Amino acid sequence: HDASRMTTLLRSLALLATSRFHAAVLSLAASVPQVAIGHDLRLRTLYEDLGLAEEWFLDPRAGRTEAFLDPELFERLESRIERLFSCPELQTFALTRGFEEHLCRARRNRALLAEFLGHTLAAPRDCGSDGGLSRLEEELASALQMEV
């Protein structure tokens, strides 16, 4: 699947059970109820930002000193999935608010990058170049003109 089709698919789900950061992020815009099995710090951080980590982020090694997975992981996952299927509204507010906050941060990052590149591109160069923009700099400058 290409990224657009995958995003459409993720946003059409009734529920998402994932261990993947990008799946969780891409489904946010549609407030898809979700449970994560985490091994990825980015995924844990996302769930913490959303206020969902305590209840909806399952760490397969939580509280375990050995390398074995939590033997009750499947049961914990199953119970959370059943709860979300019966009441998806448990997460609606957190997901909607979280999407808006992440979108706001992405726009702010875009503005900061544009400001940085504006200063960087306007600064004199002493790297032996002819003073023109590299292809990458031109593409970045062009991309920053597009709306997110």
PDB file of C-alpha atoms in Angstrom, residues 47-143:
ATOM      1  CA  TYR A  47       0.243   7.581  24.611  1.00  0.00           C
ATOM      2  CA  GLU A  48       1.565   9.580  27.555  1.00  0.00           C
ATOM      3  CA  ASP A  49       0.925  12.833  25.638  1.00  0.00           C
ATOM      4  CA  LEU A  50      -2.616  11.652  24.891  1.00  0.00           C
ATOM      5  CA  GLY A  51      -3.236  10.670  28.504  1.00  0.00           C
ATOM      6  CA  LEU A  52      -3.820   7.058  27.444  1.00  0.00           C
ATOM      7  CA  ALA A  53      -0.621   5.377  28.631  1.00  0.00           C
ATOM      8  CA  GLU A  54      -1.800   4.047  31.970  1.00  0.00           C
ATOM      9  CA  GLU A  55      -4.855   2.220  30.663  1.00  0.00           C
ATOM     10  CA  TRP A  56      -4.276   1.651  26.948  1.00  0.00           C
ATOM     11  CA  PHE A  57      -0.507   1.177  26.535  1.00  0.00           C
ATOM     12  CA  LEU A  58       0.591  -2.369  27.347  1.00  0.00           C
ATOM     13  CA  ASP A  59       4.267  -2.966  27.971  1.00  0.00           C
ATOM     14  CA  PRO A  60       5.006  -6.657  27.399  1.00  0.00           C
ATOM     15  CA  ARG A  61       7.986  -6.507  29.742  1.00  0.00           C
ATOM     16  CA  ALA A  62       6.557  -4.254  32.449  1.00  0.00           C
ATOM     17  CA  GLY A  63       7.733  -5.268  35.895  1.00  0.00           C
ATOM     18  CA  ARG A  64       9.663  -8.232  34.566  1.00  0.00           C
ATOM     19  CA  THR A  65      13.383  -8.663  35.013  1.00  0.00           C
ATOM     20  CA  GLU A  66      13.774 -11.595  32.638  1.00  0.00           C
ATOM     21  CA  ALA A  67      13.456 -11.300  28.880  1.00  0.00           C
ATOM     22  CA  PHE A  68      10.174 -13.229  28.755  1.00  0.00           C
ATOM     23  CA  LEU A  69       6.953 -11.494  27.876  1.00  0.00           C
ATOM     24  CA  ASP A  70       4.153 -11.003  30.350  1.00  0.00           C
ATOM     25  CA  PRO A  71       2.180 -14.279  30.320  1.00  0.00           C
ATOM     26  CA  GLU A  72      -1.052 -12.300  30.885  1.00  0.00           C
ATOM     27  CA  LEU A  73      -0.445  -9.907  28.000  1.00  0.00           C
ATOM     28  CA  PHE A  74      -3.010 -11.495  25.700  1.00  0.00           C
ATOM     29  CA  GLU A  75      -5.698 -11.423  28.399  1.00  0.00           C
ATOM     30  CA  ARG A  76      -4.945  -7.775  29.202  1.00  0.00           C
ATOM     31  CA  LEU A  77      -5.073  -6.875  25.501  1.00  0.00           C
ATOM     32  CA  GLU A  78      -8.304  -8.804  24.976  1.00  0.00           C
ATOM     33  CA  SER A  79     -10.046  -7.114  27.911  1.00  0.00           C
ATOM     34  CA  ARG A  80      -9.108  -3.647  26.679  1.00  0.00           C
ATOM     35  CA  ILE A  81     -10.239  -4.412  23.142  1.00  0.00           C
ATOM     36  CA  GLU A  82     -13.586  -5.661  24.459  1.00  0.00           C
ATOM     37  CA  ARG A  83     -14.002  -2.483  26.526  1.00  0.00           C
ATOM     38  CA  LEU A  84     -13.260  -0.264  23.528  1.00  0.00           C
ATOM     39  CA  PHE A  85     -15.582  -2.196  21.224  1.00  0.00           C
ATOM     40  CA  SER A  86     -18.391  -1.819  23.750  1.00  0.00           C
ATOM     41  CA  CYS A  87     -17.625   1.848  24.508  1.00  0.00           C
ATOM     42  CA  PRO A  88     -15.325   3.583  21.993  1.00  0.00           C
ATOM     43  CA  GLU A  89     -16.242   6.923  23.573  1.00  0.00           C
ATOM     44  CA  LEU A  90     -13.794   6.098  26.385  1.00  0.00           C
ATOM     45  CA  GLN A  91     -11.061   7.629  24.223  1.00  0.00           C
ATOM     46  CA  THR A  92     -12.871  10.101  21.963  1.00  0.00           C
ATOM     47  CA  PHE A  93     -11.994  13.254  23.904  1.00  0.00           C
ATOM     48  CA  ALA A  94      -8.348  12.306  24.441  1.00  0.00           C
ATOM     49  CA  LEU A  95      -7.857  11.332  20.789  1.00  0.00           C
ATOM     50  CA  THR A  96      -9.550  14.453  19.414  1.00  0.00           C
ATOM     51  CA  ARG A  97      -7.644  16.757  21.753  1.00  0.00           C
ATOM     52  CA  GLY A  98      -4.410  14.868  21.095  1.00  0.00           C
ATOM     53  CA  PHE A  99      -4.778  15.162  17.332  1.00  0.00           C
ATOM     54  CA  GLU A 100      -5.379  18.910  17.596  1.00  0.00           C
ATOM     55  CA  GLU A 101      -2.331  19.341  19.854  1.00  0.00           C
ATOM     56  CA  HIS A 102      -0.075  17.270  17.585  1.00  0.00           C
ATOM     57  CA  LEU A 103      -1.287  19.160  14.519  1.00  0.00           C
ATOM     58  CA  CYS A 104      -0.581  22.443  16.275  1.00  0.00           C
ATOM     59  CA  ARG A 105       2.939  21.270  17.150  1.00  0.00           C
ATOM     60  CA  ALA A 106       3.554  20.108  13.573  1.00  0.00           C
ATOM     61  CA  ARG A 107       2.518  23.523  12.240  1.00  0.00           C
ATOM     62  CA  ARG A 108       4.730  25.242  14.797  1.00  0.00           C
ATOM     63  CA  ASN A 109       7.665  23.010  13.813  1.00  0.00           C
ATOM     64  CA  ARG A 110       7.020  23.847  10.157  1.00  0.00           C
ATOM     65  CA  ALA A 111       7.112  27.566  10.962  1.00  0.00           C
ATOM     66  CA  LEU A 112      10.318  27.160  12.977  1.00  0.00           C
ATOM     67  CA  LEU A 113      11.922  25.214  10.140  1.00  0.00           C
ATOM     68  CA  ALA A 114      10.868  27.863   7.616  1.00  0.00           C
ATOM     69  CA  GLU A 115      12.308  30.578   9.848  1.00  0.00           C
ATOM     70  CA  PHE A 116      15.539  28.615  10.319  1.00  0.00           C
ATOM     71  CA  LEU A 117      15.894  27.903   6.607  1.00  0.00           C
ATOM     72  CA  GLY A 118      15.108  31.514   5.796  1.00  0.00           C
ATOM     73  CA  HIS A 119      17.972  32.634   8.000  1.00  0.00           C
ATOM     74  CA  THR A 120      20.227  29.836   6.808  1.00  0.00           C
ATOM     75  CA  LEU A 121      19.512  30.421   3.129  1.00  0.00           C
ATOM     76  CA  ALA A 122      19.955  34.184   3.523  1.00  0.00           C
ATOM     77  CA  ALA A 123      23.257  33.788   5.376  1.00  0.00           C
ATOM     78  CA  PRO A 124      26.481  34.173   3.388  1.00  0.00           C
ATOM     79  CA  ARG A 125      28.137  30.944   2.348  1.00  0.00           C
ATOM     80  CA  ASP A 126      31.802  30.224   2.556  1.00  0.00           C
ATOM     81  CA  CYS A 127      31.769  26.574   1.600  1.00  0.00           C
ATOM     82  CA  GLY A 128      33.235  27.169  -1.825  1.00  0.00           C
ATOM     83  CA  SER A 129      29.817  27.071  -3.514  1.00  0.00           C
ATOM     84  CA  ASP A 130      28.769  29.537  -6.170  1.00  0.00           C
ATOM     85  CA  GLY A 131      26.198  31.068  -3.820  1.00  0.00           C
ATOM     86  CA  GLY A 132      23.209  29.346  -5.471  1.00  0.00           C
ATOM     87  CA  LEU A 133      20.739  27.088  -3.740  1.00  0.00           C
ATOM     88  CA  SER A 134      21.324  23.381  -3.779  1.00  0.00           C
ATOM     89  CA  ARG A 135      18.543  21.232  -5.194  1.00  0.00           C
ATOM     90  CA  LEU A 136      17.666  20.035  -1.673  1.00  0.00           C
ATOM     91  CA  GLU A 137      17.434  23.621  -0.408  1.00  0.00           C
ATOM     92  CA  GLU A 138      15.197  24.556  -3.344  1.00  0.00           C
ATOM     93  CA  GLU A 139      12.917  21.571  -2.674  1.00  0.00           C
ATOM     94  CA  LEU A 140      12.729  22.403   1.035  1.00  0.00           C
ATOM     95  CA  ALA A 141      11.943  26.034   0.307  1.00  0.00           C
ATOM     96  CA  SER A 142       9.270  24.967  -2.183  1.00  0.00           C
ATOM     97  CA  ALA A 143       7.765  22.446   0.233  1.00  0.00           C
TER      98      ALA A 143
END
